[in-house]
Coordinates of C-alpha atoms in Angstrom, one line a residue:
X912 CA 1.0 -22.6 -0.5
X913 CA 0.5 -20.9 -3.9
X914 CA 3.3 -18.7 -5.2
X915 CA 3.0 -15.0 -5.8
X916 CA 1.5 -14.6 -9.3
X917 CA 4.0 -14.2 -12.1
X918 CA 4.1 -14.1 -15.8
X919 CA 5.6 -16.7 -18.0
X920 CA 8.9 -14.7 -18.1
X921 CA 11.3 -15.7 -15.4
X922 CA 11.9 -13.1 -12.7
X923 CA 15.2 -11.1 -12.7
X924 CA 18.1 -11.9 -10.4
X925 CA 17.4 -11.1 -6.7
X926 CA 13.8 -12.4 -6.8
X927 CA 14.7 -15.2 -4.4
X928 CA 15.6 -12.6 -1.8
X929 CA 12.2 -10.8 -1.8
X930 CA 10.0 -13.8 -2.6
X931 CA 9.5 -15.1 1.0
X932 CA 8.4 -11.7 2.3
X933 CA 6.0 -11.2 -0.7
X934 CA 4.6 -14.7 -0.2
X935 CA 4.0 -13.9 3.5
X936 CA 2.2 -10.7 2.6
X937 CA 0.2 -12.5 0.0
X938 CA -0.9 -15.1 2.6
X939 CA -1.9 -12.3 4.9
X940 CA -3.9 -10.7 2.1
X941 CA -5.8 -14.0 1.5
X942 CA -6.6 -14.2 5.2
X943 CA -7.8 -10.6 5.3
X944 CA -10.1 -11.3 2.3
X945 CA -11.7 -14.4 3.9
X946 CA -12.0 -12.9 7.3
X947 CA -15.6 -12.7 8.5
X948 CA -17.0 -9.2 8.6
X949 CA -20.0 -9.5 10.8
X950 CA -20.3 -6.7 13.3
X951 CA -18.1 -4.3 11.2
X952 CA -19.1 -1.4 9.2
X953 CA -19.0 -1.9 5.4
X954 CA -15.9 0.2 5.0
X955 CA -14.1 -1.4 8.1
X956 CA -14.0 -4.8 6.4
X957 CA -11.7 -3.4 3.7
X958 CA -9.2 -1.7 6.0
X959 CA -7.0 -4.7 6.5
X960 CA -6.7 -5.2 2.7
X961 CA -5.7 -1.6 2.2
X962 CA -3.1 -1.9 5.0
X963 CA -1.5 -5.1 3.5
X964 CA -1.5 -3.5 0.0
X965 CA 0.3 -0.5 1.5
X966 CA 2.8 -2.7 3.2
X967 CA 3.6 -4.6 0.0
X968 CA 4.1 -1.5 -2.0
X969 CA 6.2 0.2 0.8
X970 CA 8.4 -2.9 1.0
X971 CA 9.3 -2.7 -2.7
X972 CA 9.7 1.1 -2.5
X973 CA 12.0 0.9 0.5
X974 CA 14.1 -1.9 -1.1
X975 CA 14.7 0.1 -4.2
X976 CA 14.8 3.8 -3.2
X977 CA 15.9 3.7 0.4
X978 CA 18.1 0.7 0.9
X979 CA 19.1 0.2 -2.8
X980 CA 18.9 -3.6 -2.2
X981 CA 17.2 -4.6 -5.5
X982 CA 18.0 -3.9 -9.1
X983 CA 16.1 -1.7 -11.4
X984 CA 15.0 -4.7 -13.4
X985 CA 13.6 -6.4 -10.4
X986 CA 11.8 -3.2 -9.3
X987 CA 10.2 -2.8 -12.7
X988 CA 9.3 -6.5 -12.8
X989 CA 7.4 -6.0 -9.5
X990 CA 5.6 -2.9 -10.9
X991 CA 4.7 -4.6 -14.2
X992 CA 3.4 -7.7 -12.4
X993 CA 1.3 -5.5 -10.1
X994 CA 3.0 -6.8 -7.0
X995 CA 3.5 -3.1 -5.9
X996 CA 1.2 -0.2 -6.8
X997 CA 3.1 2.0 -9.2
X998 CA 0.7 5.0 -8.8
X999 CA 1.1 5.0 -5.0
X1000 CA 4.9 4.7 -5.3
X1001 CA 4.8 7.6 -7.8
X1002 CA 3.1 9.8 -5.2
X1003 CA 5.6 8.7 -2.4
X1004 CA 8.3 10.2 -4.6
X1005 CA 6.7 13.7 -4.5
X1006 CA 7.3 16.1 -1.6
X1007 CA 4.4 16.1 0.9
X1008 CA 3.2 12.6 0.0
X1009 CA 6.1 10.6 1.5
X1010 CA 3.8 8.8 3.9
X1011 CA 0.6 8.7 2.0
X1012 CA -1.6 5.7 3.1
X1013 CA -3.7 5.2 -0.1
X1014 CA -4.7 7.0 -3.2
X1015 CA -8.3 7.4 -2.2
X1016 CA -7.3 9.8 0.5
X1017 CA -6.2 12.4 -2.0
X1018 CA -9.0 12.0 -4.5
X1019 CA -11.3 15.0 -4.0
X1020 CA -14.2 13.4 -5.8
X1021 CA -14.7 10.9 -2.9
X1022 CA -15.5 13.6 -0.3
X1023 CA -18.5 15.7 0.3
X1024 CA -16.8 19.1 0.1
X1025 CA -14.3 18.4 -2.7
X1026 CA -11.3 18.2 -0.4
X1027 CA -8.8 15.5 0.6
X1028 CA -9.4 13.1 3.4
X1029 CA -9.2 14.0 7.1
X1030 CA -6.1 11.8 7.6
X1031 CA -4.2 14.3 5.3
X1032 CA -4.7 17.1 7.8
X1033 CA -1.6 17.7 10.0
X1034 CA -2.1 16.6 13.7
X1035 CA -1.1 20.1 14.8
X1036 CA -4.1 21.6 13.0
X1037 CA -6.6 19.2 14.6
X1038 CA -8.3 19.6 18.0
X1039 CA -6.2 18.1 20.8
X1040 CA -7.5 14.7 22.0
X1041 CA -9.5 14.1 18.9
X1042 CA -8.9 10.7 17.3
X1043 CA -9.1 10.9 13.5
X1044 CA -9.8 7.8 11.5
X1045 CA -10.0 7.8 7.7
X1046 CA -13.2 6.2 6.4
X1047 CA -11.5 4.9 3.3
X1048 CA -8.6 2.9 4.7
X1049 CA -8.6 3.3 8.5
X1050 CA -5.5 5.5 8.6
X1051 CA -5.0 7.7 11.6
X1052 CA -3.0 10.4 10.0
X1053 CA -0.6 10.2 7.1
X1054 CA 0.2 13.8 6.6
X1055 CA 3.4 13.8 8.5

């Protein structure tokens, strides 16, 4: 099994603690990329990739900010090696975006009316019984 991509620089201390989980997520990503997409809509075939990308970034974010289990050097190494999405993590640190699913859901240029995605609307403001699914990443509500 190939290792998680790394630069020539050796990783900081603590890498061996997070490496198995990152390799597992990388394997899931490869499986999602090679999964057949017959019978799915064009956008539906990308949803598993967005989900795994979110999981990987959330894993690094939680280790550093919530559990404080990794060092700043290891955290920055993961961001510089693009193991975690630094732009998504930057949004998670802002109030109101703590559970954001992907960056496409807040980009207004991707929607018809220049607004954010439907998954950003609080469930209390939606019709009861209506199932909402984001067309970008398949999220069912990340507004909180």
